[in-house]
Amino acid sequence: MHIHFVIHEVFEGPGAFIDWAKNRGHSIGYSSVYAGEALPDNIDRIDLLVVMGGPQRPNTTTLECPYFDAEAEMTLIRDCIHAGKAVVGVCLGAQLIGQALGAGVEQSPQKEIGVFPIQLTAAGKHNSKFAHIPAGCEVGHWHNDMPGLTTDSKVLAYSDGCPRQIVEYMELVYGLQCHMEFNTALVELLIRHSGEELLNKGRHLFVQDADTLRAYDFTAMNKQLFTFLDVLTSVYRNRQ
């Protein structure tokens, strides 16, 4: 399979997604828009589109951020969906999927930065791609917003700080507000570029400090991500 990543910032990279893709023998393509790389002009070769996070919002304009073209990315997302490709969005990517399908982004009840547990909803427990996730599974977070919901979408997981951590938009289309791709290198990049975000810990219930983040072992959450991706790609293959 060919996996294509849309990356908005050097500090919001694919992390453990790359480990999964390489370990499974998939080919990999990138659109690092922060470095001026173009979005793909042909989706025929793409099997799985992964749209990563970033500090932007789906309504951020090119005047505000010249290298981020939300409308072009949402067109790419819709084209992949209509062509029967698998699509996964992480954080901003999840919000872009929701908006591409007609649901506006919303502010999360709580800001979350760190590692905190999620819980599956009843729909999540019955979803073959996420049923493996245990109650209280700890995953990464770094957000203020959350994806919007369409009439057909299903919330599969939530946290104490955010009611929309995993959203199923269609059988092959998923938004992950949480970050199961976090690893030591990616978290270090996020910390370096965090500015004042980690200085506001005392004012937010779900913001951890840099030392707590650096001490975390991300292996378990990465394995949960890998299982999801394995099942997703298996379903995709069976539909081809």
PDB file of C-alpha atoms in Angstrom:
ATOM      1  CA  MET A   1       0.000   0.000   0.000  1.00  0.00           C
ATOM      2  CA  HIS A   2       1.003   3.624  -0.451  1.00  0.00           C
ATOM      3  CA  ILE A   3       0.580   5.960   2.511  1.00  0.00           C
ATOM      4  CA  HIS A   4       0.618   9.712   1.914  1.00  0.00           C
ATOM      5  CA  PHE A   5       1.138  12.186   4.758  1.00  0.00           C
ATOM      6  CA  VAL A   6       0.166  15.850   4.779  1.00  0.00           C
ATOM      7  CA  ILE A   7       2.399  17.549   7.362  1.00  0.00           C
ATOM      8  CA  HIS A   8       1.765  21.123   8.467  1.00  0.00           C
ATOM      9  CA  GLU A   9       4.720  21.730  10.788  1.00  0.00           C
ATOM     10  CA  VAL A  10       8.076  20.082  11.468  1.00  0.00           C
ATOM     11  CA  PHE A  11       6.981  19.602  15.104  1.00  0.00           C
ATOM     12  CA  GLU A  12       3.683  17.916  14.114  1.00  0.00           C
ATOM     13  CA  GLY A  13       5.174  15.017  12.167  1.00  0.00           C
ATOM     14  CA  PRO A  14       3.832  11.487  11.697  1.00  0.00           C
ATOM     15  CA  GLY A  15       5.858  10.013  14.571  1.00  0.00           C
ATOM     16  CA  ALA A  16       4.923   6.375  15.089  1.00  0.00           C
ATOM     17  CA  PHE A  17       2.855   6.291  11.887  1.00  0.00           C
ATOM     18  CA  ILE A  18       6.176   6.032  10.059  1.00  0.00           C
ATOM     19  CA  ASP A  19       7.295   3.076  12.189  1.00  0.00           C
ATOM     20  CA  TRP A  20       4.061   1.285  11.333  1.00  0.00           C
ATOM     21  CA  ALA A  21       4.287   2.020   7.605  1.00  0.00           C
ATOM     22  CA  LYS A  22       7.915   0.917   7.355  1.00  0.00           C
ATOM     23  CA  ASN A  23       7.398  -2.201   9.459  1.00  0.00           C
ATOM     24  CA  ARG A  24       4.474  -3.241   7.238  1.00  0.00           C
ATOM     25  CA  GLY A  25       6.461  -2.627   4.036  1.00  0.00           C
ATOM     26  CA  HIS A  26       4.245   0.188   2.758  1.00  0.00           C
ATOM     27  CA  SER A  27       5.589   2.939   0.522  1.00  0.00           C
ATOM     28  CA  ILE A  28       5.423   6.477   1.899  1.00  0.00           C
ATOM     29  CA  GLY A  29       4.861   9.902   0.359  1.00  0.00           C
ATOM     30  CA  TYR A  30       4.907  13.328   1.989  1.00  0.00           C
ATOM     31  CA  SER A  31       3.479  16.784   1.455  1.00  0.00           C
ATOM     32  CA  SER A  32       5.395  18.858   4.009  1.00  0.00           C
ATOM     33  CA  VAL A  33       3.493  22.060   3.320  1.00  0.00           C
ATOM     34  CA  TYR A  34       5.544  24.072   5.840  1.00  0.00           C
ATOM     35  CA  ALA A  35       8.566  23.405   3.570  1.00  0.00           C
ATOM     36  CA  GLY A  36       6.717  24.436   0.423  1.00  0.00           C
ATOM     37  CA  GLU A  37       5.912  20.924  -0.814  1.00  0.00           C
ATOM     38  CA  ALA A  38       2.754  20.646  -2.895  1.00  0.00           C
ATOM     39  CA  LEU A  39      -0.273  18.500  -2.175  1.00  0.00           C
ATOM     40  CA  PRO A  40      -0.579  15.528  -4.547  1.00  0.00           C
ATOM     41  CA  ASP A  41      -2.197  16.430  -7.864  1.00  0.00           C
ATOM     42  CA  ASN A  42      -3.137  12.798  -8.505  1.00  0.00           C
ATOM     43  CA  ILE A  43      -4.615  10.467  -5.887  1.00  0.00           C
ATOM     44  CA  ASP A  44      -4.609   7.266  -7.947  1.00  0.00           C
ATOM     45  CA  ARG A  45      -1.589   5.827  -6.139  1.00  0.00           C
ATOM     46  CA  ILE A  46      -2.747   6.779  -2.635  1.00  0.00           C
ATOM     47  CA  ASP A  47      -4.309   4.046  -0.510  1.00  0.00           C
ATOM     48  CA  LEU A  48      -4.281   5.811   2.859  1.00  0.00           C
ATOM     49  CA  LEU A  49      -4.187   9.592   3.288  1.00  0.00           C
ATOM     50  CA  VAL A  50      -3.048  10.772   6.727  1.00  0.00           C
ATOM     51  CA  VAL A  51      -3.497  14.462   7.518  1.00  0.00           C
ATOM     52  CA  MET A  52      -1.484  15.518  10.539  1.00  0.00           C
ATOM     53  CA  GLY A  53      -1.975  18.238  13.151  1.00  0.00           C
ATOM     54  CA  GLY A  54      -0.779  21.789  13.494  1.00  0.00           C
ATOM     55  CA  PRO A  55      -1.475  25.087  15.263  1.00  0.00           C
ATOM     56  CA  GLN A  56      -3.734  26.221  12.422  1.00  0.00           C
ATOM     57  CA  ARG A  57      -7.532  25.847  12.328  1.00  0.00           C
ATOM     58  CA  PRO A  58      -9.671  24.758   9.363  1.00  0.00           C
ATOM     59  CA  ASN A  59     -10.725  28.389   8.920  1.00  0.00           C
ATOM     60  CA  THR A  60      -7.151  29.740   8.965  1.00  0.00           C
ATOM     61  CA  THR A  61      -6.612  31.685   5.747  1.00  0.00           C
ATOM     62  CA  THR A  62      -3.580  31.786   3.463  1.00  0.00           C
ATOM     63  CA  LEU A  63      -3.173  35.425   4.488  1.00  0.00           C
ATOM     64  CA  GLU A  64      -2.715  34.265   8.076  1.00  0.00           C
ATOM     65  CA  CYS A  65      -0.537  31.293   7.132  1.00  0.00           C
ATOM     66  CA  PRO A  66       0.686  31.388   3.506  1.00  0.00           C
ATOM     67  CA  TYR A  67       1.727  27.721   3.331  1.00  0.00           C
ATOM     68  CA  PHE A  68      -1.524  26.351   4.763  1.00  0.00           C
ATOM     69  CA  ASP A  69      -4.326  26.111   2.202  1.00  0.00           C
ATOM     70  CA  ALA A  70      -7.262  24.650   4.097  1.00  0.00           C
ATOM     71  CA  GLU A  71      -9.556  24.676   1.084  1.00  0.00           C
ATOM     72  CA  ALA A  72      -7.050  22.751  -1.028  1.00  0.00           C
ATOM     73  CA  GLU A  73      -6.541  20.189   1.743  1.00  0.00           C
ATOM     74  CA  MET A  74     -10.275  19.733   2.201  1.00  0.00           C
ATOM     75  CA  THR A  75     -10.642  19.209  -1.557  1.00  0.00           C
ATOM     76  CA  LEU A  76      -7.932  16.538  -1.364  1.00  0.00           C
ATOM     77  CA  ILE A  77      -9.728  14.898   1.571  1.00  0.00           C
ATOM     78  CA  ARG A  78     -13.063  14.867  -0.264  1.00  0.00           C
ATOM     79  CA  ASP A  79     -11.456  13.526  -3.442  1.00  0.00           C
ATOM     80  CA  CYS A  80      -9.876  10.654  -1.509  1.00  0.00           C
ATOM     81  CA  ILE A  81     -13.124   9.863   0.282  1.00  0.00           C
ATOM     82  CA  HIS A  82     -15.133   9.872  -2.943  1.00  0.00           C
ATOM     83  CA  ALA A  83     -12.527   7.604  -4.558  1.00  0.00           C
ATOM     84  CA  GLY A  84     -12.870   5.051  -1.758  1.00  0.00           C
ATOM     85  CA  LYS A  85      -9.471   5.719  -0.185  1.00  0.00           C
ATOM     86  CA  ALA A  86      -8.832   5.341   3.539  1.00  0.00           C
ATOM     87  CA  VAL A  87      -8.450   8.707   5.282  1.00  0.00           C
ATOM     88  CA  VAL A  88      -7.205   9.426   8.802  1.00  0.00           C
ATOM     89  CA  GLY A  89      -6.910  12.887  10.308  1.00  0.00           C
ATOM     90  CA  VAL A  90      -5.029  13.681  13.508  1.00  0.00           C
ATOM     91  CA  CYS A  91      -5.925  16.770  15.572  1.00  0.00           C
ATOM     92  CA  LEU A  92      -6.096  19.545  12.936  1.00  0.00           C
ATOM     93  CA  GLY A  93      -6.408  16.776  10.356  1.00  0.00           C
ATOM     94  CA  ALA A  94      -9.487  15.417  12.131  1.00  0.00           C
ATOM     95  CA  GLN A  95     -10.997  18.903  12.193  1.00  0.00           C
ATOM     96  CA  LEU A  96     -10.300  19.313   8.472  1.00  0.00           C
ATOM     97  CA  ILE A  97     -12.126  16.053   7.736  1.00  0.00           C
ATOM     98  CA  GLY A  98     -15.148  17.220   9.719  1.00  0.00           C
ATOM     99  CA  GLN A  99     -15.209  20.583   7.988  1.00  0.00           C
ATOM    100  CA  ALA A 100     -14.645  19.013   4.555  1.00  0.00           C
ATOM    101  CA  LEU A 101     -17.791  16.977   5.172  1.00  0.00           C
ATOM    102  CA  GLY A 102     -19.840  19.986   6.261  1.00  0.00           C
ATOM    103  CA  ALA A 103     -19.282  20.045  10.027  1.00  0.00           C
ATOM    104  CA  GLY A 104     -17.599  23.110  11.512  1.00  0.00           C
ATOM    105  CA  VAL A 105     -14.739  22.861  14.000  1.00  0.00           C
ATOM    106  CA  GLU A 106     -15.634  23.542  17.636  1.00  0.00           C
ATOM    107  CA  GLN A 107     -13.695  24.502  20.743  1.00  0.00           C
ATOM    108  CA  SER A 108     -13.024  21.671  23.163  1.00  0.00           C
ATOM    109  CA  PRO A 109     -14.416  22.118  26.683  1.00  0.00           C
ATOM    110  CA  GLN A 110     -10.862  21.788  28.026  1.00  0.00           C
ATOM    111  CA  LYS A 111      -7.401  22.415  26.676  1.00  0.00           C
ATOM    112  CA  GLU A 112      -5.390  19.178  26.786  1.00  0.00           C
ATOM    113  CA  ILE A 113      -1.617  18.858  26.613  1.00  0.00           C
ATOM    114  CA  GLY A 114      -0.001  15.682  27.872  1.00  0.00           C
ATOM    115  CA  VAL A 115      -0.941  12.050  28.300  1.00  0.00           C
ATOM    116  CA  PHE A 116      -4.431  11.329  29.633  1.00  0.00           C
ATOM    117  CA  PRO A 117      -6.846   8.381  29.375  1.00  0.00           C
ATOM    118  CA  ILE A 118      -9.655   7.970  26.886  1.00  0.00           C
ATOM    119  CA  GLN A 119     -12.762   5.824  27.144  1.00  0.00           C
ATOM    120  CA  LEU A 120     -14.616   4.094  24.345  1.00  0.00           C
ATOM    121  CA  THR A 121     -18.281   4.837  23.805  1.00  0.00           C
ATOM    122  CA  ALA A 122     -20.730   1.992  23.169  1.00  0.00           C
ATOM    123  CA  ALA A 123     -20.186   2.545  19.439  1.00  0.00           C
ATOM    124  CA  GLY A 124     -16.426   2.399  19.954  1.00  0.00           C
ATOM    125  CA  LYS A 125     -16.619  -0.882  21.837  1.00  0.00           C
ATOM    126  CA  HIS A 126     -18.514  -2.425  18.920  1.00  0.00           C
ATOM    127  CA  ASN A 127     -16.204  -1.017  16.245  1.00  0.00           C
ATOM    128  CA  SER A 128     -13.772  -3.647  14.958  1.00  0.00           C
ATOM    129  CA  LYS A 129     -11.015  -1.072  14.476  1.00  0.00           C
ATOM    130  CA  PHE A 130     -11.047   0.163  18.068  1.00  0.00           C
ATOM    131  CA  ALA A 131     -12.512  -2.642  20.179  1.00  0.00           C
ATOM    132  CA  HIS A 132      -8.950  -3.611  21.178  1.00  0.00           C
ATOM    133  CA  ILE A 133      -8.434  -0.353  23.090  1.00  0.00           C
ATOM    134  CA  PRO A 134      -8.723  -0.992  26.845  1.00  0.00           C
ATOM    135  CA  ALA A 135     -10.712   1.181  29.222  1.00  0.00           C
ATOM    136  CA  GLY A 136      -8.608   4.091  30.407  1.00  0.00           C
ATOM    137  CA  CYS A 137      -6.089   3.729  27.591  1.00  0.00           C
ATOM    138  CA  GLU A 138      -3.547   6.546  27.937  1.00  0.00           C
ATOM    139  CA  VAL A 139      -2.918   8.549  24.767  1.00  0.00           C
ATOM    140  CA  GLY A 140      -1.296  11.835  23.834  1.00  0.00           C
ATOM    141  CA  HIS A 141      -3.084  15.184  23.587  1.00  0.00           C
ATOM    142  CA  TRP A 142      -2.140  18.654  22.365  1.00  0.00           C
ATOM    143  CA  HIS A 143      -5.194  20.708  21.434  1.00  0.00           C
ATOM    144  CA  ASN A 144      -7.755  23.407  22.137  1.00  0.00           C
ATOM    145  CA  ASP A 145     -10.319  22.445  19.480  1.00  0.00           C
ATOM    146  CA  MET A 146     -12.190  19.320  18.440  1.00  0.00           C
ATOM    147  CA  PRO A 147     -13.682  18.037  15.180  1.00  0.00           C
ATOM    148  CA  GLY A 148     -17.232  18.794  14.196  1.00  0.00           C
ATOM    149  CA  LEU A 149     -19.800  16.053  13.743  1.00  0.00           C
ATOM    150  CA  THR A 150     -21.841  15.225  10.657  1.00  0.00           C
ATOM    151  CA  THR A 151     -25.265  13.616  10.821  1.00  0.00           C
ATOM    152  CA  ASP A 152     -23.732  10.228  10.004  1.00  0.00           C
ATOM    153  CA  SER A 153     -20.627  10.394  12.195  1.00  0.00           C
ATOM    154  CA  LYS A 154     -20.148   8.425  15.398  1.00  0.00           C
ATOM    155  CA  VAL A 155     -18.097   9.373  18.440  1.00  0.00           C
ATOM    156  CA  LEU A 156     -16.048   6.304  19.364  1.00  0.00           C
ATOM    157  CA  ALA A 157     -13.982   7.662  22.254  1.00  0.00           C
ATOM    158  CA  TYR A 158     -13.891  10.596  24.670  1.00  0.00           C
ATOM    159  CA  SER A 159     -11.773  11.913  27.519  1.00  0.00           C
ATOM    160  CA  ASP A 160     -12.583  13.861  30.664  1.00  0.00           C
ATOM    161  CA  GLY A 161     -11.463  17.025  28.902  1.00  0.00           C
ATOM    162  CA  CYS A 162     -12.885  16.463  25.419  1.00  0.00           C
ATOM    163  CA  PRO A 163     -16.033  14.594  24.295  1.00  0.00           C
ATOM    164  CA  ARG A 164     -14.703  13.851  20.779  1.00  0.00           C
ATOM    165  CA  GLN A 165     -11.396  12.020  20.848  1.00  0.00           C
ATOM    166  CA  ILE A 166     -12.090   9.510  18.058  1.00  0.00           C
ATOM    167  CA  VAL A 167     -14.760  10.066  15.405  1.00  0.00           C
ATOM    168  CA  GLU A 168     -15.860   7.679  12.679  1.00  0.00           C
ATOM    169  CA  TYR A 169     -17.111   9.627   9.672  1.00  0.00           C
ATOM    170  CA  MET A 170     -17.358   6.613   7.371  1.00  0.00           C
ATOM    171  CA  GLU A 171     -16.099   3.029   7.358  1.00  0.00           C
ATOM    172  CA  LEU A 172     -12.701   4.137   6.031  1.00  0.00           C
ATOM    173  CA  VAL A 173     -12.624   7.717   7.359  1.00  0.00           C
ATOM    174  CA  TYR A 174     -11.570   8.547  10.918  1.00  0.00           C
ATOM    175  CA  GLY A 175     -10.699  11.632  12.907  1.00  0.00           C
ATOM    176  CA  LEU A 176      -8.364  11.256  15.881  1.00  0.00           C
ATOM    177  CA  GLN A 177      -8.310  14.322  18.096  1.00  0.00           C
ATOM    178  CA  CYS A 178      -5.864  12.449  20.317  1.00  0.00           C
ATOM    179  CA  HIS A 179      -2.265  11.657  19.391  1.00  0.00           C
ATOM    180  CA  MET A 180      -1.448   7.956  19.507  1.00  0.00           C
ATOM    181  CA  GLU A 181       1.523   8.656  17.205  1.00  0.00           C
ATOM    182  CA  PHE A 182       3.500  10.473  19.910  1.00  0.00           C
ATOM    183  CA  ASN A 183       7.018   9.206  20.520  1.00  0.00           C
ATOM    184  CA  THR A 184      10.009  10.638  22.370  1.00  0.00           C
ATOM    185  CA  ALA A 185      11.438  12.507  19.377  1.00  0.00           C
ATOM    186  CA  LEU A 186       8.113  14.037  18.340  1.00  0.00           C
ATOM    187  CA  VAL A 187       7.238  15.138  21.867  1.00  0.00           C
ATOM    188  CA  GLU A 188      10.643  16.783  22.232  1.00  0.00           C
ATOM    189  CA  LEU A 189       9.975  18.802  19.071  1.00  0.00           C
ATOM    190  CA  LEU A 190       6.559  19.833  20.406  1.00  0.00           C
ATOM    191  CA  ILE A 191       8.087  20.936  23.695  1.00  0.00           C
ATOM    192  CA  ARG A 192      10.747  23.007  21.924  1.00  0.00           C
ATOM    193  CA  HIS A 193       8.089  24.804  19.873  1.00  0.00           C
ATOM    194  CA  SER A 194       5.471  25.091  22.612  1.00  0.00           C
ATOM    195  CA  GLY A 195       6.129  28.728  23.509  1.00  0.00           C
ATOM    196  CA  GLU A 196       4.018  29.570  26.561  1.00  0.00           C
ATOM    197  CA  GLU A 197       1.606  26.637  26.243  1.00  0.00           C
ATOM    198  CA  LEU A 198       3.314  24.552  28.920  1.00  0.00           C
ATOM    199  CA  LEU A 199       3.635  27.550  31.241  1.00  0.00           C
ATOM    200  CA  ASN A 200      -0.117  27.649  31.797  1.00  0.00           C
ATOM    201  CA  LYS A 201      -0.280  24.359  33.656  1.00  0.00           C
ATOM    202  CA  GLY A 202      -1.762  25.833  36.815  1.00  0.00           C
ATOM    203  CA  ARG A 203      -4.708  27.325  34.928  1.00  0.00           C
ATOM    204  CA  HIS A 204      -5.715  24.128  33.125  1.00  0.00           C
ATOM    205  CA  LEU A 205      -6.831  20.776  34.505  1.00  0.00           C
ATOM    206  CA  PHE A 206      -5.298  18.802  31.647  1.00  0.00           C
ATOM    207  CA  VAL A 207      -1.915  20.370  30.921  1.00  0.00           C
ATOM    208  CA  GLN A 208       1.215  18.525  32.012  1.00  0.00           C
ATOM    209  CA  ASP A 209       4.715  19.948  32.319  1.00  0.00           C
ATOM    210  CA  ALA A 210       7.617  19.171  30.005  1.00  0.00           C
ATOM    211  CA  ASP A 211       9.377  16.837  32.435  1.00  0.00           C
ATOM    212  CA  THR A 212       6.261  14.693  32.825  1.00  0.00           C
ATOM    213  CA  LEU A 213       5.909  14.437  29.050  1.00  0.00           C
ATOM    214  CA  ARG A 214       9.571  13.571  28.549  1.00  0.00           C
ATOM    215  CA  ALA A 215       9.389  10.754  31.113  1.00  0.00           C
ATOM    216  CA  TYR A 216       6.515   8.950  29.403  1.00  0.00           C
ATOM    217  CA  ASP A 217       6.852   5.628  27.587  1.00  0.00           C
ATOM    218  CA  PHE A 218       4.746   5.875  24.421  1.00  0.00           C
ATOM    219  CA  THR A 219       5.105   2.226  23.392  1.00  0.00           C
ATOM    220  CA  ALA A 220       1.652   1.078  24.514  1.00  0.00           C
ATOM    221  CA  MET A 221      -0.285   3.854  22.779  1.00  0.00           C
ATOM    222  CA  ASN A 222       1.744   3.291  19.599  1.00  0.00           C
ATOM    223  CA  LYS A 223       0.727  -0.383  19.640  1.00  0.00           C
ATOM    224  CA  GLN A 224      -2.925   0.631  19.925  1.00  0.00           C
ATOM    225  CA  LEU A 225      -2.464   2.867  16.871  1.00  0.00           C
ATOM    226  CA  PHE A 226      -0.776   0.072  14.924  1.00  0.00           C
ATOM    227  CA  THR A 227      -3.660  -2.324  15.572  1.00  0.00           C
ATOM    228  CA  PHE A 228      -6.174   0.272  14.396  1.00  0.00           C
ATOM    229  CA  LEU A 229      -4.171   0.861  11.219  1.00  0.00           C
ATOM    230  CA  ASP A 230      -3.799  -2.866  10.576  1.00  0.00           C
ATOM    231  CA  VAL A 231      -7.556  -3.415  10.780  1.00  0.00           C
ATOM    232  CA  LEU A 232      -8.310  -0.276   8.753  1.00  0.00           C
ATOM    233  CA  THR A 233      -5.983  -1.286   5.927  1.00  0.00           C
ATOM    234  CA  SER A 234      -7.327  -4.817   5.974  1.00  0.00           C
ATOM    235  CA  VAL A 235     -10.870  -3.508   5.519  1.00  0.00           C
ATOM    236  CA  TYR A 236      -9.627  -1.215   2.754  1.00  0.00           C
ATOM    237  CA  ARG A 237      -7.960  -4.091   0.895  1.00  0.00           C
ATOM    238  CA  ASN A 238     -11.108  -6.199   1.132  1.00  0.00           C
ATOM    239  CA  ARG A 239     -13.107  -3.416  -0.502  1.00  0.00           C
ATOM    240  CA  GLN A 240     -10.802  -3.102  -3.505  1.00  0.00           C
TER     241      GLN A 240
END
